[in-house]
Tab-separated table of C-alpha atoms in Angstrom:
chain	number	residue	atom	x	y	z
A	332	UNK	CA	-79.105	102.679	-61.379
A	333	UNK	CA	-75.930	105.265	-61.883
A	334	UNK	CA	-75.897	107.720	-58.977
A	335	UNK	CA	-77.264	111.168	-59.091
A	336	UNK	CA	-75.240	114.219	-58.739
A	337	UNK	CA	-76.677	116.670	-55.680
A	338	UNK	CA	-74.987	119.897	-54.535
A	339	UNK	CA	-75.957	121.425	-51.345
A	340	UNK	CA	-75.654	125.059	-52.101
A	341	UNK	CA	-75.085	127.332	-48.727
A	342	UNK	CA	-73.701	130.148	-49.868
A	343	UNK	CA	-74.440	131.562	-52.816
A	344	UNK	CA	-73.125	135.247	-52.193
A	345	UNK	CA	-70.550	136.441	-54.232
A	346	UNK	CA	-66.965	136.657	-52.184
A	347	UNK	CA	-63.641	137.633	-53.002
A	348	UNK	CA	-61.602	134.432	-54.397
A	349	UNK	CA	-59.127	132.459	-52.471
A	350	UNK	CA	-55.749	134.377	-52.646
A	351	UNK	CA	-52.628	134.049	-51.363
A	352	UNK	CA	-50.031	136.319	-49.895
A	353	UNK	CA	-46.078	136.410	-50.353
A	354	UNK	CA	-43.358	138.051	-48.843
A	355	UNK	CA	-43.750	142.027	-47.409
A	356	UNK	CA	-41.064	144.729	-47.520
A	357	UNK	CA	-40.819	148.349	-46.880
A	358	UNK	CA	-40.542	149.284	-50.645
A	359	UNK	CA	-42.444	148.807	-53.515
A	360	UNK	CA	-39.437	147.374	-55.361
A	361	UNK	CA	-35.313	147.007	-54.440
A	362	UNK	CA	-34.607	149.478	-56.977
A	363	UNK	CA	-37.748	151.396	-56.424
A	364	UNK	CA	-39.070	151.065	-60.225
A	365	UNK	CA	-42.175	149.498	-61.041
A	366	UNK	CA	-43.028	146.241	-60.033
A	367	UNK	CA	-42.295	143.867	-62.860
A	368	UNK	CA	-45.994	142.771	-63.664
A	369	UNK	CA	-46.607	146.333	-64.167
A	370	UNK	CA	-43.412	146.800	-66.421
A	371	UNK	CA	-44.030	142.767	-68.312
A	372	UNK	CA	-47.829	144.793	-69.188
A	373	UNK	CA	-45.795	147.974	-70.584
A	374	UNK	CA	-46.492	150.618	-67.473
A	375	UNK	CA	-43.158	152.205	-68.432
A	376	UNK	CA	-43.555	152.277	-71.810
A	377	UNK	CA	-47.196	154.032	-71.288
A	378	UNK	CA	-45.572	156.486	-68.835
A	379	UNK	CA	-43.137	157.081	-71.149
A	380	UNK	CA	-46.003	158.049	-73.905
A	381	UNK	CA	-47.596	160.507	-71.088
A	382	UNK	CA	-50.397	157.889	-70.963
A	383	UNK	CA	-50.754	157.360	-67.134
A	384	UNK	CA	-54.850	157.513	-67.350
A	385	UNK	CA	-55.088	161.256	-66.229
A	386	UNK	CA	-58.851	162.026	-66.356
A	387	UNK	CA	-60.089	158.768	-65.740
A	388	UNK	CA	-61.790	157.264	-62.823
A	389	UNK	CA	-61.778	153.871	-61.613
A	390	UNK	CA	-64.321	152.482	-59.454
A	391	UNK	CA	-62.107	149.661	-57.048
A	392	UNK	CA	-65.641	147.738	-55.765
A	393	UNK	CA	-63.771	145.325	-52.911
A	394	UNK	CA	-62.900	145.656	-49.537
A	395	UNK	CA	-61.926	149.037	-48.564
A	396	UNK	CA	-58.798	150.825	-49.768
A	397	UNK	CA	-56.277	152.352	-47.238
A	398	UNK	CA	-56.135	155.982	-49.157
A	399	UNK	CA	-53.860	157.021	-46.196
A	400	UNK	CA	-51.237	154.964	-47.698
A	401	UNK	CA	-48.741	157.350	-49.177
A	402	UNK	CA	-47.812	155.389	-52.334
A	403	UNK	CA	-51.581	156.502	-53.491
A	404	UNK	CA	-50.049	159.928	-53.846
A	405	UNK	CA	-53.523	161.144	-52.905
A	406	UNK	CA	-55.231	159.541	-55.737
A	407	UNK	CA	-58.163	157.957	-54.043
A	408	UNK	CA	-60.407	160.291	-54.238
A	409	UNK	CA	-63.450	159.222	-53.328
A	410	UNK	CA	-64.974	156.471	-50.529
A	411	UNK	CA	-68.484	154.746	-50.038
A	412	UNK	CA	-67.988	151.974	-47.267
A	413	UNK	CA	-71.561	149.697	-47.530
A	414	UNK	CA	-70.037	147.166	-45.135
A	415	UNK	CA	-66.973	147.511	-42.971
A	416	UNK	CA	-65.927	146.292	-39.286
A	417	UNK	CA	-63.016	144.111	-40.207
A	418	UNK	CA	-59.622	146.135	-40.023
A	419	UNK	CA	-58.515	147.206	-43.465
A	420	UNK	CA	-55.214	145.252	-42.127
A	421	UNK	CA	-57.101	141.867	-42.400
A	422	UNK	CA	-59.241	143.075	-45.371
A	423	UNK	CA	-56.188	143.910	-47.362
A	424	UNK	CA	-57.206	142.957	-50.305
A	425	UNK	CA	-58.769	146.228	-51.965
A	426	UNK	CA	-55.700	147.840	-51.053
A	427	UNK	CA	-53.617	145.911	-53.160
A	428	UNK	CA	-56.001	146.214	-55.950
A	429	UNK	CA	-56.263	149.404	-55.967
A	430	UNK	CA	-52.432	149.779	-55.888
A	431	UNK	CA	-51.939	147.916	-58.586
A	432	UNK	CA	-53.998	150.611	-60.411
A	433	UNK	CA	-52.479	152.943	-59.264
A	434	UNK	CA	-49.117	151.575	-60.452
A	435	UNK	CA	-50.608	151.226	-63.904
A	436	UNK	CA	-52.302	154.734	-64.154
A	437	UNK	CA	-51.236	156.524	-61.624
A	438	UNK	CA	-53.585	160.072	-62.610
A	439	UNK	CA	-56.315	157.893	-62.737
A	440	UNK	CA	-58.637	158.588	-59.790
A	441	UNK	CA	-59.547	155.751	-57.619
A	442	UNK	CA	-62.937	155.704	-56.140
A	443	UNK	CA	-63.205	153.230	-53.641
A	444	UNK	CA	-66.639	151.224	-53.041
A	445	UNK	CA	-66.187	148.954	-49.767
A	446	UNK	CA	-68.750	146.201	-49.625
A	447	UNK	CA	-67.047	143.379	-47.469
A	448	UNK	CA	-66.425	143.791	-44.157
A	449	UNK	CA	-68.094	142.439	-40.785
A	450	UNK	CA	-70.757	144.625	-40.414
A	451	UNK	CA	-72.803	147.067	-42.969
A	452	UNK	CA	-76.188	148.141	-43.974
A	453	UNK	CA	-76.461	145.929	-46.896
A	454	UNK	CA	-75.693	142.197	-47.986
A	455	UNK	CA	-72.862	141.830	-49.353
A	456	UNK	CA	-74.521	141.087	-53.045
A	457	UNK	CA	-76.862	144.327	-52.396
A	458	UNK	CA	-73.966	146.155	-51.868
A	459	UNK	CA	-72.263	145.050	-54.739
A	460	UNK	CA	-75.145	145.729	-56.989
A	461	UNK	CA	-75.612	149.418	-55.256
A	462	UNK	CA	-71.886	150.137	-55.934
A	463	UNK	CA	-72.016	148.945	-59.685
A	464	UNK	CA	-75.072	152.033	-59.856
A	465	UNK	CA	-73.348	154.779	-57.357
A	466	UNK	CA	-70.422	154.161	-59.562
A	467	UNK	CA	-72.006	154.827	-62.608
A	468	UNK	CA	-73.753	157.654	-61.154
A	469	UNK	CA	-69.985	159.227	-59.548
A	470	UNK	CA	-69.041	159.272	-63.245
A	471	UNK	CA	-66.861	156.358	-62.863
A	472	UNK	CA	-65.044	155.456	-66.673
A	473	UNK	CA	-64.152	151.788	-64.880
A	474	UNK	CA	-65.050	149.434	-62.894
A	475	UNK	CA	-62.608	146.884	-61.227
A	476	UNK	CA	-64.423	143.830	-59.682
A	477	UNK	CA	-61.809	141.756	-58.579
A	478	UNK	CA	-64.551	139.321	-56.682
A	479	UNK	CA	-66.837	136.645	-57.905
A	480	UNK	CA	-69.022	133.597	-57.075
A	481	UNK	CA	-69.541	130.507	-58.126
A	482	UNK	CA	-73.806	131.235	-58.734
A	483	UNK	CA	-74.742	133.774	-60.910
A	484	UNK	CA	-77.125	136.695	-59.514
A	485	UNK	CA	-79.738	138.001	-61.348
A	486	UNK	CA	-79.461	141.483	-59.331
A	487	UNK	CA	-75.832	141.329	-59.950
A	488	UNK	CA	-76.275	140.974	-63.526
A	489	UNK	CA	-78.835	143.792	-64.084
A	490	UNK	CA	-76.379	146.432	-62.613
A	491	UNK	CA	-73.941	145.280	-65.202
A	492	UNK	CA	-75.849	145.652	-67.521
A	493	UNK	CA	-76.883	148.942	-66.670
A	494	UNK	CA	-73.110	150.088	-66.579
A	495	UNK	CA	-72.408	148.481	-69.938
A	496	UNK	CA	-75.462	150.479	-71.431
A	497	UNK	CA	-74.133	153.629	-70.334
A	498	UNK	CA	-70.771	153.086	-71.484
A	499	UNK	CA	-68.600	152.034	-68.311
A	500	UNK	CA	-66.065	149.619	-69.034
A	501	UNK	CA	-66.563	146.512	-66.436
A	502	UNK	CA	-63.407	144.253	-65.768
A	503	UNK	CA	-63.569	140.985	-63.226
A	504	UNK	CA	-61.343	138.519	-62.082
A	505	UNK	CA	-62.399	135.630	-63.742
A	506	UNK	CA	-61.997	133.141	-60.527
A	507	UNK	CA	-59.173	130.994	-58.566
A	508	UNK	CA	-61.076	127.746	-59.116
A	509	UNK	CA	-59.114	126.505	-61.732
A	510	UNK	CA	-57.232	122.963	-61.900
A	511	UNK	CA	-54.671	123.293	-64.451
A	512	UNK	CA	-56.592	121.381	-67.319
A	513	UNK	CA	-57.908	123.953	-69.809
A	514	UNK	CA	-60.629	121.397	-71.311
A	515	UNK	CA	-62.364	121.692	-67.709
A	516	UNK	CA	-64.938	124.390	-67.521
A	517	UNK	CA	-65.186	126.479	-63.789
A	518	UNK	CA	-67.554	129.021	-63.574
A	519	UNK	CA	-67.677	132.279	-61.878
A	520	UNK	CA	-69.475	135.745	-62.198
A	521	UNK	CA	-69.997	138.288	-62.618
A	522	UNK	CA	-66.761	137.616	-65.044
A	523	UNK	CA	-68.956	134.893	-67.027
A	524	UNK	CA	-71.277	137.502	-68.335
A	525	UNK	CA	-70.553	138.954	-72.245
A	526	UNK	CA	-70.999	142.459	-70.429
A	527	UNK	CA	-67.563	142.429	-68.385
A	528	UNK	CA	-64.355	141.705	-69.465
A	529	UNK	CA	-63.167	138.497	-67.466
A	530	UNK	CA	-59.250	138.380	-66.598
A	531	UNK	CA	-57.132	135.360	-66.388
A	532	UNK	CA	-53.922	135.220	-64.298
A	533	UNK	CA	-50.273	134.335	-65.851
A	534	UNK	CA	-47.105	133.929	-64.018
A	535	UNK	CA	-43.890	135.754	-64.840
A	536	UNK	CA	-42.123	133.000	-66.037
A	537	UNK	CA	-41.405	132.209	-69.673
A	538	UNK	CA	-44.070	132.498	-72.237
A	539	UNK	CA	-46.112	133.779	-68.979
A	540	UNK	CA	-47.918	130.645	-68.476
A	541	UNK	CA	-51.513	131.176	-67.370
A	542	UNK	CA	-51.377	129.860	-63.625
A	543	UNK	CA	-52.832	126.600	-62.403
A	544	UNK	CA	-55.597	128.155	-60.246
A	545	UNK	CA	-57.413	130.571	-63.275
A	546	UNK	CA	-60.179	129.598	-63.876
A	547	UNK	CA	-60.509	128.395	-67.368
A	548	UNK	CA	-64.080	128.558	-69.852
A	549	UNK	CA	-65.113	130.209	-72.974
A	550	UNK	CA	-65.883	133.271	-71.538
A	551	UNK	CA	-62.514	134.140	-70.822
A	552	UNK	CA	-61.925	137.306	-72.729
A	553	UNK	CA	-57.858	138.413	-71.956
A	554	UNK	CA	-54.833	137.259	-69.209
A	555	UNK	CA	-52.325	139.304	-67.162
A	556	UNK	CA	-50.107	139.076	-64.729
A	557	UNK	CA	-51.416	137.330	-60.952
A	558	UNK	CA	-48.778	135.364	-59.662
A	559	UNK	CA	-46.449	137.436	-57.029
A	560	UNK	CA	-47.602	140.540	-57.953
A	561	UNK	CA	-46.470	143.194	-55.181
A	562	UNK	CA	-48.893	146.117	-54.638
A	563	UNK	CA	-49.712	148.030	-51.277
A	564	UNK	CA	-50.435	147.195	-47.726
A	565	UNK	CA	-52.982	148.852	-44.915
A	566	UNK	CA	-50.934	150.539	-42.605
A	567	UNK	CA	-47.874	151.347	-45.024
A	568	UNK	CA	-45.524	148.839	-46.940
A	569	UNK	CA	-45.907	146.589	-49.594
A	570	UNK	CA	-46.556	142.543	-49.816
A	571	UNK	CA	-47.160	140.265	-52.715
A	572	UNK	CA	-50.511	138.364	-53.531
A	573	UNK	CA	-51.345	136.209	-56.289
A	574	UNK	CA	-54.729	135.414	-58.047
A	575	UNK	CA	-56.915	136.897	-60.654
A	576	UNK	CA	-58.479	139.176	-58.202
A	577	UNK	CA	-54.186	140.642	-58.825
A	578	UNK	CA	-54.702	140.221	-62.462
A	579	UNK	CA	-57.883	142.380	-63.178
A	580	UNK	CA	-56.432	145.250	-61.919
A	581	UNK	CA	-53.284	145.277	-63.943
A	582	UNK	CA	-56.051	145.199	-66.716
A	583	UNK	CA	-57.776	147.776	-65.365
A	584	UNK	CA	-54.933	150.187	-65.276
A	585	UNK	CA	-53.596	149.317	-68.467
A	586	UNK	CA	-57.432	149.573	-69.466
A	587	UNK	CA	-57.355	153.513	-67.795
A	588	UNK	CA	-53.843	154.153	-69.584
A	589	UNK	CA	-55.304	153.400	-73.278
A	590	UNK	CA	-58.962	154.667	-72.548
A	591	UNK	CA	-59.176	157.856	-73.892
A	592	UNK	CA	-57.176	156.592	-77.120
A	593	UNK	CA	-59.530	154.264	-77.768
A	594	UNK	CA	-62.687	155.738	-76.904
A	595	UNK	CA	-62.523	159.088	-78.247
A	596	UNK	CA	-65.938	160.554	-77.123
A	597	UNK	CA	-66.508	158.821	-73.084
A	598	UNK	CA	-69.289	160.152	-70.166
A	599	UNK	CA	-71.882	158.552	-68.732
A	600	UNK	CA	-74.943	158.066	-70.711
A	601	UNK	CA	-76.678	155.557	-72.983
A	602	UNK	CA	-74.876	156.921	-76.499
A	603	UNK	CA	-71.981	155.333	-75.456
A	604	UNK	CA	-73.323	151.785	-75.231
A	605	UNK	CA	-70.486	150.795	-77.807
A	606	UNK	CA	-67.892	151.996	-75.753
A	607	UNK	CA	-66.974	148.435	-74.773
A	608	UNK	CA	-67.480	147.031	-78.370
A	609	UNK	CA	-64.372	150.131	-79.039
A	610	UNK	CA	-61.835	149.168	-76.449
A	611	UNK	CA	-61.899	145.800	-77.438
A	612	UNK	CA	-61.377	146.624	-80.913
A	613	UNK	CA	-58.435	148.806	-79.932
A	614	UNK	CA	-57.478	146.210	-77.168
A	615	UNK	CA	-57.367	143.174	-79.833
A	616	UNK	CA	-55.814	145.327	-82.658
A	617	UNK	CA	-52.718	147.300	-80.525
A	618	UNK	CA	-52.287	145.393	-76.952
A	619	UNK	CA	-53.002	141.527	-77.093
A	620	UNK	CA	-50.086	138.596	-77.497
A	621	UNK	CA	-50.864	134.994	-77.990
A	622	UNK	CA	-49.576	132.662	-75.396
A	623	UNK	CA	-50.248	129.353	-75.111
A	624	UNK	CA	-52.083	127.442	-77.563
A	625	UNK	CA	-51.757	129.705	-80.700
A	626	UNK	CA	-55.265	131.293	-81.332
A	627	UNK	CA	-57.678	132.157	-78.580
A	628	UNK	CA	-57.997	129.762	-75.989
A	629	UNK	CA	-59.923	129.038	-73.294
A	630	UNK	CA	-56.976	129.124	-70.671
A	631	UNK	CA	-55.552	132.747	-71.869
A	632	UNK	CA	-58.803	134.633	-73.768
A	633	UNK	CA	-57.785	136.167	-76.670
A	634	UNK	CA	-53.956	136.453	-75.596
A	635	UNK	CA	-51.860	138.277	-72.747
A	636	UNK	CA	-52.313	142.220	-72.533
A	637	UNK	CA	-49.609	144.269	-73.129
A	638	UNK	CA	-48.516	147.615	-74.107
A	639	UNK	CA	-45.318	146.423	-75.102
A	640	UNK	CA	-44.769	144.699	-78.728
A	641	UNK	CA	-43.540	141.528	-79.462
A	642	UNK	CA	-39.934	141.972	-79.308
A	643	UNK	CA	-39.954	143.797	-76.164
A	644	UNK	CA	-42.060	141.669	-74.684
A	645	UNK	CA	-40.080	138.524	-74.929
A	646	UNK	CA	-37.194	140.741	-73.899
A	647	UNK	CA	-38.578	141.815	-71.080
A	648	UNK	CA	-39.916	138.417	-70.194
A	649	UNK	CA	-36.087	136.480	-70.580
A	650	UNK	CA	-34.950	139.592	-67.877
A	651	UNK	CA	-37.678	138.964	-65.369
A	652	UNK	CA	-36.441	135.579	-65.352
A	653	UNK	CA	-32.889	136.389	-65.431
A	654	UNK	CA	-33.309	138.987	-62.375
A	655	UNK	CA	-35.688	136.241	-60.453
A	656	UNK	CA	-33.135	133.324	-60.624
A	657	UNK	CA	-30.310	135.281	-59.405
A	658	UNK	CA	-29.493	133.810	-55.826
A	659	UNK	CA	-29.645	136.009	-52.936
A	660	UNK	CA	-26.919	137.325	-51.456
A	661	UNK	CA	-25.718	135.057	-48.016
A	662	UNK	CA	-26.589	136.702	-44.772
A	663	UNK	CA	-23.772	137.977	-42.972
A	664	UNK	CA	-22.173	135.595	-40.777
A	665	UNK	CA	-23.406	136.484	-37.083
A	666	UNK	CA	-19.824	136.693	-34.690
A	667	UNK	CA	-19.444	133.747	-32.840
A	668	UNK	CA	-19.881	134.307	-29.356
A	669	UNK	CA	-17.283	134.613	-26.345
A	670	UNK	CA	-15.778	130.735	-25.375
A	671	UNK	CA	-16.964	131.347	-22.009
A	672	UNK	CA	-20.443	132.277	-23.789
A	673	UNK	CA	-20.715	128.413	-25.009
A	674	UNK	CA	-23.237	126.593	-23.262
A	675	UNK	CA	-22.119	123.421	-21.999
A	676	UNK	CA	-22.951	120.190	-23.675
A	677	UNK	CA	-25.732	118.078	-22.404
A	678	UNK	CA	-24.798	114.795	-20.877
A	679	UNK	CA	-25.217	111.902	-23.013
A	680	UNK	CA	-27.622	109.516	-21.719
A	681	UNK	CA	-28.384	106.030	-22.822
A	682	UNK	CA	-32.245	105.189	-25.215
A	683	UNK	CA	-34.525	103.177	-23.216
């Protein structure tokens, strides 16, 4: 008889998805312009426009935000904290988030919704669901869920749900699960669900290939940038992470940019169910690029999101790579020491 498949499920919470982290530095960029995911998505461009997402709020529901940090330029404006007791220096991954945001729109309020952490008065799935509602409720235009499980929750999935009804815009990560074949399926949600717009991640390189660890399914609905994408620290600096958890939010803020373009008439309420049906529209119509497989795929969604067109874009793309494969400069040469300075040279002794 052919063996049966069994899987032990343990955990079945959702969690934020394996990441990793790059280099830090002191500044957000050497020449202190925008970091070049946010410029390959067209940040400048939208600054340029005066589109920088003032009047919008973005709910960041992750795990904490350090709204201390001064390259927020006081735009967190709001924080609920359902779970905490982990150092936002170890839990520095809402931070970055939320800076990426903040580089994309940066007059878009932030309100932060903490719900991992060591200790808090709710599971970590009941806080989720609580924040999806408080967020709705704080008049939030966005939400950025850059977090996910492999399970689906029912709970989970009502509170979307809820938000889509009333006209909030919900944007996930779609999950670092992937294995670089695009005809293999890996689920994750909340990103799964038609109600949220799931995010891929793509590399900077050329044609911004989506990266080897996106997940990839049908549900996959657009792709930006998640490979070495440098955003904020706890505690002041700047450090690179890469995943989709560091693409949503370039969505999001590109999302908060375009919002009240697309989406003439917003608020909470249940007349604006077709809000998300609108952005789309204006999404697929003004902002997407095919990469990939020509068409939409299940690797890349509908295509890459950009403000920039065409031309630009593979402009822009050719000098990311130009500026990235420059070499470094050598280190200066440290003065040799003093002769008398040189340690003597061990004794030569014979292998046994």
């Amino acid at each position: 008889m052919p063996e049966t498949k069994k899987i032990l499920v343990k955990d079945a919470h959702a969690f934020i998805p394996a990441f990793t982290k790059g280099k830090t530095s002191e500044k957000l960029t050497e020449d202190d312009e925008l970091p070049y995911g946010c410029q390959i998505m067209g940040a400048a461009k939208l600054h340029k426009e005066g589109k920088k997402g003032k009047g919008v709020r973005v709910a960041v529901i992750d795990s904490g935000v350090d709204a201390e940090h001064p390259a927020f330029d006081g735009m967190v404006k709001y924080q609920a904290w359902f779970r905490w007791g982990t150092p936002l220096e170890e839990d520095d991954h809402g931070t970055h988030v939320a800076g990426t945001i903040h580089n994309m729109a940066p007059e878009a309020e932030i309100y932060d919704y903490r719900v991992f952490g060591a200790e808090g008065a709710f599971e970590i799935d009941d806080a989720i669901v609580t924040c999806i509602f408080e967020a709705c409720y704080d008049g939030c235009d966005i939400i950025n869920m850059s977090l996910g499980g492999r399970w689906p929750s029912a709970n989970i999935l009502t509170a979307v749900q809820y938000a889509h009804s009333q006209g909030v815009i919900v944007v996930c990560a779609a999950g670092n699960s992937g294995d670089a074949d695009p005809m293999t399926n890996e689920r994750g949600f909340p990103a799964m669900w038609e109600e949220a717009i799931s995010v891929a991640a793509c590399s900077k390189e050329g044609g911004v290939p989506v990266a080897y660890f996106s997940n990839t399914n049908p549900h996959i609905d657009y792709s930006g940038i998640g490979v070495d994408v440098v955003s904020m620290k706890p505690g002041g600096g700047f450090q690179e992470m890469s995943g989709t958890s560091m693409a949503c939010p370039h969505v999001a803020g590109l999302i908060a940019c375009v919002l009240p373009e697309a989406i003439r008439t917003r608020g909470f309420g249940g007349r604006n169910r077709s809000n998300d049906l609108k952005l789309r529209t204006f999404l697929n119509k003004k902002c997407v690029i095919d990469i990939g497989v020509k068409g939409p795929d299940n690797a890349s969604g509908i295509g890459f999101l950009t403000y920039l067109d065409k031309r630009d874009f593979d402009g822009f793309v050719e000098k990311v790579q130009a500026a990235e494969a420059e070499p470094e400069p050598p280190a200066e040469a440290e003065p040799e020491p003093p002769a008398e300075a040189e340690p003597e040279p061990a004794p030569e002794t014979e292998e046994g």
